[in-house]
Amino acid sequence: MGFLEYVSELCDFESRWHSHRKLKKRKQLQTVEIKIKMDCEGCERRVKKSVEGMKGVTQVEVDPKQSKLTVIGYVDPDKVLERVRHRTGKKAEFWPYVPYDVVPRPYAPEAYDKKAPPGYVRNVLDDPVAAPLARASSFEVKYTTAFSDENPNACAVM
Protein backbone atom coordinates (compact mmCIF):
# COMPACT_ATOMS: atom_id res chain seq x y z
CA MET A 1 0.00 0.00 0.00
CA GLY A 2 1.42 3.28 -1.06
CA PHE A 3 1.47 6.51 0.81
CA LEU A 4 -1.13 8.18 -1.43
CA GLU A 5 -3.58 5.27 -1.01
CA TYR A 6 -3.15 5.47 2.76
CA VAL A 7 -3.84 9.22 2.82
CA SER A 8 -6.86 8.87 0.51
CA GLU A 9 -8.38 6.25 2.85
CA LEU A 10 -7.89 8.54 5.83
CA CYS A 11 -9.62 11.41 4.03
CA ASP A 12 -12.47 9.29 2.67
CA PHE A 13 -15.09 9.82 5.38
CA GLU A 14 -17.86 8.13 3.44
CA SER A 15 -16.11 4.76 3.27
CA ARG A 16 -15.35 4.91 6.99
CA TRP A 17 -19.00 5.62 7.78
CA HIS A 18 -20.17 2.70 5.63
CA SER A 19 -17.61 0.31 7.11
CA HIS A 20 -18.66 1.30 10.65
CA ARG A 21 -22.29 0.79 9.69
CA LYS A 22 -21.56 -2.66 8.29
CA LEU A 23 -19.80 -3.73 11.48
CA LYS A 24 -22.75 -2.78 13.67
CA LYS A 25 -24.89 -5.88 14.09
CA ARG A 26 -28.63 -5.44 14.27
CA LYS A 27 -30.58 -7.52 16.73
CA GLN A 28 -33.47 -9.64 15.52
CA LEU A 29 -37.00 -9.42 16.89
CA GLN A 30 -37.20 -12.16 19.50
CA THR A 31 -39.68 -13.60 21.93
CA VAL A 32 -38.05 -14.46 25.26
CA GLU A 33 -40.03 -16.66 27.64
CA ILE A 34 -38.89 -16.87 31.26
CA LYS A 35 -40.15 -18.98 34.14
CA ILE A 36 -40.23 -16.99 37.37
CA LYS A 37 -42.37 -17.58 40.43
CA MET A 38 -44.85 -14.82 41.26
CA ASP A 39 -46.88 -15.09 44.46
CA CYS A 40 -48.81 -11.84 44.50
CA GLU A 41 -49.68 -8.77 42.43
CA GLY A 42 -46.66 -6.96 43.85
CA CYS A 43 -44.31 -9.64 42.53
CA GLU A 44 -46.08 -9.52 39.19
CA ARG A 45 -45.65 -5.73 39.00
CA ARG A 46 -41.99 -5.90 40.01
CA VAL A 47 -41.22 -8.56 37.40
CA LYS A 48 -42.97 -6.54 34.69
CA LYS A 49 -41.21 -3.28 35.62
CA SER A 50 -37.82 -4.98 35.71
CA VAL A 51 -37.81 -5.43 31.93
CA GLU A 52 -40.12 -2.66 30.71
CA GLY A 53 -37.34 -0.08 30.74
CA MET A 54 -34.87 -2.17 28.77
CA LYS A 55 -33.69 -0.84 25.44
CA GLY A 56 -35.34 -2.70 22.57
CA VAL A 57 -38.29 -4.12 24.51
CA THR A 58 -41.58 -3.63 22.64
CA GLN A 59 -44.02 -5.76 24.63
CA VAL A 60 -44.10 -7.42 28.07
CA GLU A 61 -46.68 -10.01 29.13
CA VAL A 62 -46.93 -11.56 32.59
CA ASP A 63 -48.90 -14.74 33.29
CA PRO A 64 -48.85 -15.36 37.07
CA LYS A 65 -50.87 -18.60 36.84
CA GLN A 66 -48.17 -20.25 34.73
CA SER A 67 -45.32 -18.27 36.37
CA LYS A 68 -44.35 -17.06 32.92
CA LEU A 69 -42.87 -13.79 31.68
CA THR A 70 -42.91 -13.13 27.93
CA VAL A 71 -40.74 -10.33 26.51
CA ILE A 72 -40.96 -9.37 22.84
CA GLY A 73 -38.44 -7.03 21.27
CA TYR A 74 -35.01 -6.49 19.82
CA VAL A 75 -33.18 -7.85 22.86
CA ASP A 76 -30.58 -10.41 23.85
CA PRO A 77 -32.26 -13.31 25.75
CA ASP A 78 -29.34 -13.73 28.15
CA LYS A 79 -29.40 -10.04 29.07
CA VAL A 80 -33.15 -10.17 29.71
CA LEU A 81 -32.75 -13.20 31.98
CA GLU A 82 -29.88 -11.59 33.88
CA ARG A 83 -31.79 -8.35 34.31
CA VAL A 84 -34.86 -10.14 35.69
CA ARG A 85 -32.66 -12.07 38.15
CA HIS A 86 -30.82 -8.93 39.24
CA ARG A 87 -33.78 -6.56 39.55
CA THR A 88 -36.22 -8.95 41.24
CA GLY A 89 -33.81 -11.06 43.28
CA LYS A 90 -35.79 -14.15 42.28
CA LYS A 91 -34.67 -17.39 40.70
CA ALA A 92 -35.45 -17.23 36.98
CA GLU A 93 -34.79 -19.56 34.07
CA PHE A 94 -35.72 -19.81 30.42
CA TRP A 95 -39.14 -21.38 29.84
CA PRO A 96 -38.38 -25.13 29.92
CA TYR A 97 -41.74 -26.36 28.62
CA VAL A 98 -43.01 -27.04 25.13
CA PRO A 99 -46.49 -28.07 23.99
CA TYR A 100 -47.20 -31.78 24.31
CA ASP A 101 -47.65 -32.15 20.54
CA VAL A 102 -44.19 -30.81 19.66
CA VAL A 103 -42.11 -33.43 21.48
CA PRO A 104 -41.61 -36.64 19.45
CA ARG A 105 -41.64 -38.89 22.53
CA PRO A 106 -43.35 -37.10 25.42
CA TYR A 107 -43.30 -40.31 27.44
CA ALA A 108 -39.50 -40.20 27.81
CA PRO A 109 -38.20 -40.07 31.39
CA GLU A 110 -37.99 -36.59 32.91
CA ALA A 111 -40.43 -35.19 30.32
CA TYR A 112 -43.32 -35.12 32.76
CA ASP A 113 -43.12 -32.41 35.34
CA LYS A 114 -45.77 -31.98 38.03
CA LYS A 115 -45.25 -28.22 37.93
CA ALA A 116 -45.74 -27.99 34.16
CA PRO A 117 -48.87 -26.18 32.95
CA PRO A 118 -51.63 -28.35 31.44
CA GLY A 119 -50.79 -29.46 27.90
CA TYR A 120 -47.06 -28.86 28.35
CA VAL A 121 -44.11 -31.17 28.99
CA ARG A 122 -40.49 -30.43 29.74
CA ASN A 123 -38.35 -30.01 26.62
CA VAL A 124 -36.24 -33.15 26.94
CA LEU A 125 -34.47 -32.62 23.62
CA ASP A 126 -32.52 -29.70 25.13
CA ASP A 127 -31.65 -31.67 28.28
CA PRO A 128 -28.33 -33.52 27.76
CA VAL A 129 -29.19 -36.22 30.30
CA ALA A 130 -32.62 -37.17 28.97
CA ALA A 131 -31.95 -36.48 25.26
CA PRO A 132 -30.64 -39.97 24.37
CA LEU A 133 -33.78 -41.54 25.79
CA ALA A 134 -36.03 -39.08 24.02
CA ARG A 135 -34.31 -39.77 20.71
CA ALA A 136 -34.40 -43.54 21.11
CA SER A 137 -35.37 -45.45 18.00
CA SER A 138 -38.35 -47.79 17.91
CA PHE A 139 -35.92 -50.75 17.99
CA GLU A 140 -34.44 -49.53 21.31
CA VAL A 141 -37.84 -48.69 22.76
CA LYS A 142 -39.20 -52.13 21.90
CA TYR A 143 -36.44 -53.95 23.79
CA THR A 144 -36.36 -51.63 26.79
CA THR A 145 -40.12 -51.89 27.30
CA ALA A 146 -40.00 -55.68 26.95
CA PHE A 147 -38.57 -55.89 30.48
CA SER A 148 -40.37 -52.89 31.97
CA ASP A 149 -42.44 -53.15 35.14
CA GLU A 150 -45.00 -50.79 33.64
CA ASN A 151 -45.71 -53.07 30.68
CA PRO A 152 -48.34 -55.71 31.61
CA ASN A 153 -47.19 -58.00 28.78
CA ALA A 154 -43.52 -57.74 29.73
CA CYS A 155 -41.29 -60.69 30.30
CA ALA A 156 -40.53 -61.24 33.97
CA VAL A 157 -37.04 -62.65 34.38
CA MET A 158 -35.97 -63.26 37.94
XYZ file of C-alpha atoms in Angstrom, residues 12 17 31 40 43 55 62 64 76 87 96 107 109-111 118 125 149 152:
19
model
C -12.472 9.293 2.665
C -19.005 5.624 7.785
C -39.677 -13.605 21.932
C -48.814 -11.836 44.497
C -44.308 -9.635 42.532
C -33.692 -0.839 25.441
C -46.932 -11.564 32.592
C -48.853 -15.364 37.066
C -30.577 -10.414 23.846
C -33.784 -6.560 39.550
C -38.382 -25.127 29.924
C -43.299 -40.315 27.438
C -38.197 -40.067 31.388
C -37.992 -36.586 32.907
C -40.425 -35.194 30.319
C -51.629 -28.350 31.443
C -34.474 -32.622 23.619
C -42.444 -53.151 35.142
C -48.345 -55.712 31.614
